[in-house]
Short mmCIF file of C-alpha atoms in Angstrom, two decimals:
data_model
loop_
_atom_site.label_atom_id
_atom_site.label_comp_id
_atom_site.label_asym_id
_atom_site.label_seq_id
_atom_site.Cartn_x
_atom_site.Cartn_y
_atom_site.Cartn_z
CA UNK X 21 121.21 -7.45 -105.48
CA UNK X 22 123.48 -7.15 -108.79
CA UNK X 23 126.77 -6.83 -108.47
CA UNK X 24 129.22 -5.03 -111.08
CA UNK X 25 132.67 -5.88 -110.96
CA UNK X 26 135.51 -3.66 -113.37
CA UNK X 27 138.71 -5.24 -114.23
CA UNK X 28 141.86 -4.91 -116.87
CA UNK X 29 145.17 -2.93 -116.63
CA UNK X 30 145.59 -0.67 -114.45
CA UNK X 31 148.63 1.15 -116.58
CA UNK X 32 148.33 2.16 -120.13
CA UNK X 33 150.80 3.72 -122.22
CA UNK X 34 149.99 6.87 -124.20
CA UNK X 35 148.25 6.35 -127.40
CA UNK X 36 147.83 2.67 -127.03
CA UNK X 37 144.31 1.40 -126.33
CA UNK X 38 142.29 1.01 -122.62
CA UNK X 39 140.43 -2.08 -122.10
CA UNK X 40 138.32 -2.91 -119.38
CA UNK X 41 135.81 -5.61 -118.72
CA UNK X 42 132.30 -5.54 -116.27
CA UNK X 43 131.03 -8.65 -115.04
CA UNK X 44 127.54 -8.31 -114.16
CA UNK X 45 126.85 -11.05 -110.89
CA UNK X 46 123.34 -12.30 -109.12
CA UNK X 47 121.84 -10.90 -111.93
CA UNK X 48 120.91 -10.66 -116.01
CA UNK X 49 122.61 -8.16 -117.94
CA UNK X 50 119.21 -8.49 -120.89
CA UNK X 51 117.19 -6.06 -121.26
CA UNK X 52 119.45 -3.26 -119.34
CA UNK X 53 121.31 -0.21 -120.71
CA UNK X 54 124.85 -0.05 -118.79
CA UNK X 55 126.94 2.57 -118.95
CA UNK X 56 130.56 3.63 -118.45
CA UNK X 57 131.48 6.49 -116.02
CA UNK X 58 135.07 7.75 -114.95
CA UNK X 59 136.36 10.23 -112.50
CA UNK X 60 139.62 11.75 -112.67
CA UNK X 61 141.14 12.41 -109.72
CA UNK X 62 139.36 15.91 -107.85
CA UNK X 63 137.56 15.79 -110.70
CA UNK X 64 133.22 15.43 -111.41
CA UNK X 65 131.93 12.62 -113.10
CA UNK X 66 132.16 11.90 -116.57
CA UNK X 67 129.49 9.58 -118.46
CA UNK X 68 131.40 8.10 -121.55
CA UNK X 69 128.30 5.93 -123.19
CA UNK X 70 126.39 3.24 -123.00
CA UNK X 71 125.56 -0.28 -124.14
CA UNK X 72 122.36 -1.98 -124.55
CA UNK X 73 122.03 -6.14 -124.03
CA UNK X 74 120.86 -5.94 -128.02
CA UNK X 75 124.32 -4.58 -128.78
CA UNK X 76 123.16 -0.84 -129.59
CA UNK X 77 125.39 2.14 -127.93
CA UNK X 78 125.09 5.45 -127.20
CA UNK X 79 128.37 7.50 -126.58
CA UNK X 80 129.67 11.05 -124.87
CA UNK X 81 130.36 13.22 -128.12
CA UNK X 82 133.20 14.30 -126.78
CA UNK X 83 134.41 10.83 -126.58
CA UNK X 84 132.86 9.21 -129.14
CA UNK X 85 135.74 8.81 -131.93
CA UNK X 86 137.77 7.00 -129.49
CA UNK X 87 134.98 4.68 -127.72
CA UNK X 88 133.77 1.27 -128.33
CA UNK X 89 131.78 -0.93 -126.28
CA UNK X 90 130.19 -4.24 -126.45
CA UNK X 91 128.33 -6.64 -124.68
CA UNK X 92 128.58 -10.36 -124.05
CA UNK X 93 125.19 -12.04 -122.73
CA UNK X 94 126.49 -15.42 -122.69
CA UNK X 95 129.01 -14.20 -120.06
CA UNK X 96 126.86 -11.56 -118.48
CA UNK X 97 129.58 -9.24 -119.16
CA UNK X 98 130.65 -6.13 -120.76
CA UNK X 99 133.44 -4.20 -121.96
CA UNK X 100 134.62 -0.63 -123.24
CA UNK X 101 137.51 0.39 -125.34
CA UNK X 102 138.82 3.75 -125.37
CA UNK X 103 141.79 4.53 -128.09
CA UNK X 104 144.78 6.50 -127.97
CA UNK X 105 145.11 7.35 -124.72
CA UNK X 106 146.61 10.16 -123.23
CA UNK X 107 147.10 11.12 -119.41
CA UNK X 108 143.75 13.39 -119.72
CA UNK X 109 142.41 9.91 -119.80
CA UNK X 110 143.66 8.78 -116.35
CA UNK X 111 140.74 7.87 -114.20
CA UNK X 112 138.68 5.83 -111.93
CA UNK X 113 136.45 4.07 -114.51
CA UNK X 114 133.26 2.63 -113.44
CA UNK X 115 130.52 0.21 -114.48
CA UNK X 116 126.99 1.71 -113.48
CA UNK X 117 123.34 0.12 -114.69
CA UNK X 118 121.30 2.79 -116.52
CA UNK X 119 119.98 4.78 -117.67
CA UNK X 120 116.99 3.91 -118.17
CA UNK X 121 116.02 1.00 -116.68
CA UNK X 122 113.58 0.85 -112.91
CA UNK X 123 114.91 4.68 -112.16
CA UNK X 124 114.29 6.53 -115.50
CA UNK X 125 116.91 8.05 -116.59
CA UNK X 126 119.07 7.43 -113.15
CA UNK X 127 121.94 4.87 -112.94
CA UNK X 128 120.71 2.69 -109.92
CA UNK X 129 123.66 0.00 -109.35
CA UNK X 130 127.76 1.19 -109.50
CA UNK X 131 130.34 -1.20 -109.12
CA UNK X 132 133.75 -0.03 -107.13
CA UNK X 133 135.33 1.23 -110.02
CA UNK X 134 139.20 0.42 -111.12
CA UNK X 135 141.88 3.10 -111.55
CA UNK X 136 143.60 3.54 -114.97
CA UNK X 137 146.81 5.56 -115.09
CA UNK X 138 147.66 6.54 -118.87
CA UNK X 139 151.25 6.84 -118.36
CA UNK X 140 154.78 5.58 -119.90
CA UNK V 10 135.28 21.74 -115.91
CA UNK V 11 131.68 19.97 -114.97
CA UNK V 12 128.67 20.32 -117.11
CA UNK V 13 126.77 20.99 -114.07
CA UNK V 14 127.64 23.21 -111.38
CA UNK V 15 127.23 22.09 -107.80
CA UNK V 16 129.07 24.35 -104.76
CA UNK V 17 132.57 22.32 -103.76
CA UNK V 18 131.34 22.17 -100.19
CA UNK V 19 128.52 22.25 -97.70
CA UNK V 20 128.25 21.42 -93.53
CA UNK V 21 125.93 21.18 -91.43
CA UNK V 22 125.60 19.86 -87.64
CA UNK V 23 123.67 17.00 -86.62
CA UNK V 24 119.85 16.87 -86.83
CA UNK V 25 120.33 20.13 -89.02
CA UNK V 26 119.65 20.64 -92.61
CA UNK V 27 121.79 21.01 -95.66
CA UNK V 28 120.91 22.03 -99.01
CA UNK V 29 122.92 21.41 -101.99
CA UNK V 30 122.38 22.90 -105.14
CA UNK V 31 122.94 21.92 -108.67
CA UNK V 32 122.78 24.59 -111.92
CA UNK V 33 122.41 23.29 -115.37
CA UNK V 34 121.38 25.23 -118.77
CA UNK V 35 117.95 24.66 -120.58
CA UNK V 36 119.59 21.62 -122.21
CA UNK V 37 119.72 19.39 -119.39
CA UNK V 38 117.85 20.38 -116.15
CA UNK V 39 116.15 22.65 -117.65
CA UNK V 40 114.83 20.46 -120.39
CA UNK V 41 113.60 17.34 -118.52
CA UNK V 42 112.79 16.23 -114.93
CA UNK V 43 115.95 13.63 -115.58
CA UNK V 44 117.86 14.74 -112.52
CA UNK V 45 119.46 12.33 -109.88
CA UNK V 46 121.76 12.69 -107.17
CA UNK V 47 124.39 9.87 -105.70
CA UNK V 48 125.89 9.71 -102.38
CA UNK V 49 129.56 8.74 -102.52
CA UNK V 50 131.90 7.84 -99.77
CA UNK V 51 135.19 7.14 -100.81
CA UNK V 52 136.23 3.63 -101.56
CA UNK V 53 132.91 2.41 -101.98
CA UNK V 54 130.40 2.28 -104.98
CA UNK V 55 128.04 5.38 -105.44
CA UNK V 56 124.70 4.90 -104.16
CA UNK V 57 121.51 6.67 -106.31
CA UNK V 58 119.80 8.76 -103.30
CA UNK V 59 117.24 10.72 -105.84
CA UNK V 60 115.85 10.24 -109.42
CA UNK V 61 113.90 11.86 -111.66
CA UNK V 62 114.14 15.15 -109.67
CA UNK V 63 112.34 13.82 -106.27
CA UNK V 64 111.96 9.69 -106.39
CA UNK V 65 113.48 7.91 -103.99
CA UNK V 66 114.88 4.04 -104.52
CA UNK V 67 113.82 1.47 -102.27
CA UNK V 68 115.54 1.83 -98.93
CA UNK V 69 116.73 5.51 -99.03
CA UNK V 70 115.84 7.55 -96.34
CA UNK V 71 113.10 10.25 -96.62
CA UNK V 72 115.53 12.37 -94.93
CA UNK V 73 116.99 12.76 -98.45
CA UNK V 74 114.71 14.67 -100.98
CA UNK V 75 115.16 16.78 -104.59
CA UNK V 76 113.39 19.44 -106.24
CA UNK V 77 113.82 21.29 -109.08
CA UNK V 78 113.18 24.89 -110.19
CA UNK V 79 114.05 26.11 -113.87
CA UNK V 80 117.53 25.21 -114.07
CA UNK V 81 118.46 24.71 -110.85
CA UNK V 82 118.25 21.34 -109.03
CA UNK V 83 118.52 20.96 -105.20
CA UNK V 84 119.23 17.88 -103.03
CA UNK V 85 118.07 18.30 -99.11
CA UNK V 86 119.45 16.35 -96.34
CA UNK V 87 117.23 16.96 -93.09
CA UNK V 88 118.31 15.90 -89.84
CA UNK V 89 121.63 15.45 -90.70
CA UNK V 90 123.88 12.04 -89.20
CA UNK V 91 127.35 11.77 -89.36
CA UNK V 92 127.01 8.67 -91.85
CA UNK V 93 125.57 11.59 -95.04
CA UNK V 94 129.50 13.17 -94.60
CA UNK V 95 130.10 12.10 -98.45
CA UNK V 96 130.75 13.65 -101.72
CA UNK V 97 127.24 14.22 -103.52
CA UNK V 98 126.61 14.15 -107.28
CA UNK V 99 124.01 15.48 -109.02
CA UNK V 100 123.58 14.11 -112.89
CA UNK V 101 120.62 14.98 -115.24
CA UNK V 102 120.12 13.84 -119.25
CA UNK V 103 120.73 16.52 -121.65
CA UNK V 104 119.99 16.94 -125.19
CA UNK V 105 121.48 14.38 -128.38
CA UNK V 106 121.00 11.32 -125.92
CA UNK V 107 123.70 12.44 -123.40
CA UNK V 108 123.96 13.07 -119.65
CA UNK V 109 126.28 15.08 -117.64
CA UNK V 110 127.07 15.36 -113.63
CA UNK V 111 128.34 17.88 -111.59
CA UNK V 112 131.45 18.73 -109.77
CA UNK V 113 130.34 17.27 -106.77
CA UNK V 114 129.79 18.52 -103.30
CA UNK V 115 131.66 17.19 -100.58
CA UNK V 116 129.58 17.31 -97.08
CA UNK V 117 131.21 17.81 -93.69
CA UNK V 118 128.78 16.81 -90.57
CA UNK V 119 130.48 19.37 -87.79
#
């Protein structure tokens, strides 16, 4: 079973930058799409984009000025940056496989997800 | 405000049925048979119960199924247990490469 583990700050200031890392365990991150997903609190779900092992993204529209993410095969991990932050952006952020791998277009494997507070 | 619309809340007793429902536009459900649904209990990682409208992953009860009809998704949970009280999420791919959830559904087991 692969495990996805999120990590980085858990406080960011407004308009400064969020950074958070995945490492994907017991498993290869080639040959995947992963994708980042955040939840504000009593809020839905919210995909924000995702990155293929080749490099190549795809990212939320509504999002997509202020997102950047990358992938690291040598260290089977991942990582998203999301600019000028503002409290809107407060969240629990997780790392999900998919879409588009085994399931279609599902996202079969979440990690625990890490809070983010954009606050001063 | 969620792309997709799902009802805030359902219950149901034990060994009864639930059905939760999940309303798109012709740009997402409507437009593919992309939907999935996740099981969430709080403090632990979502779990994919239901893709591409009515597949189940290895090791998911058939007590969960989907279906779809126009716009509308729905997510069934027969013979209910007191281990499905969760949230539930419905998700589907829309149009320009994107995909959206709903609100989520949060399920009480009386």
């Amino acid at each position: 079973q692969v495990y996805l583990q999120e990590s980085g700050p858990g406080l960011v200031k407004p308009s400064e930058t969020l950074s958070l890392t995945c490492t994907v365990s017991d498993g290869s991150i080639n040959n995947y799409y992963w994708s980042w997903i955040r939840q504000p609190a009593g809020k839905g779900l919210e995909w924000i984009g995702r990155v293929y092992s080749s490099g190549s993204t795809n990212y939320n529209p509504s999002l997509q000025s202020r997102v950047t993410m990358s992938v690291d095969t040598s260290m089977n991990q991942l990582s998203l940056r999301l600019s000028s932050v503002t409290a809107a952006d407060t969240a629990v952020y997780y790392c999900v496989r998919g879409p588009g791998g085994p399931t279609g277009e599902a996202f079969d494997i979440w990690g625990q997800g890490t809070t983010v507070t954009a606050s001063s | 405000q969620s792309a997709l619309t799902q009802p805030p809340s359902a219950s149901g007793s034990p060994g009864q049925s639930v059905t939760i429902s999940c309303t798109g536009t012709s740009s997402d459900v409507g437009a593919y048979n992309h939907v999935s649904w996740y099981q969430h209990h709080p403090g632990k990682a979502p779990k994919l119960l239901i893709y591409e409208v009515s597949k189940r992953p290895s090791g998911v009860p058939d007590r969960f199924s989907g279906s779809k009809s126009g716009n509308t998704a729905s997510l069934t949970v027969s013979g209910l247990q007191a281990e499905d009280e969760a949230h539930y999420y419905c998700s589907s791919h829309a149009v320009n490469r994107n995909w959206v959830f709903g609100g989520g559904t949060e399920l009480t087991v009386l």
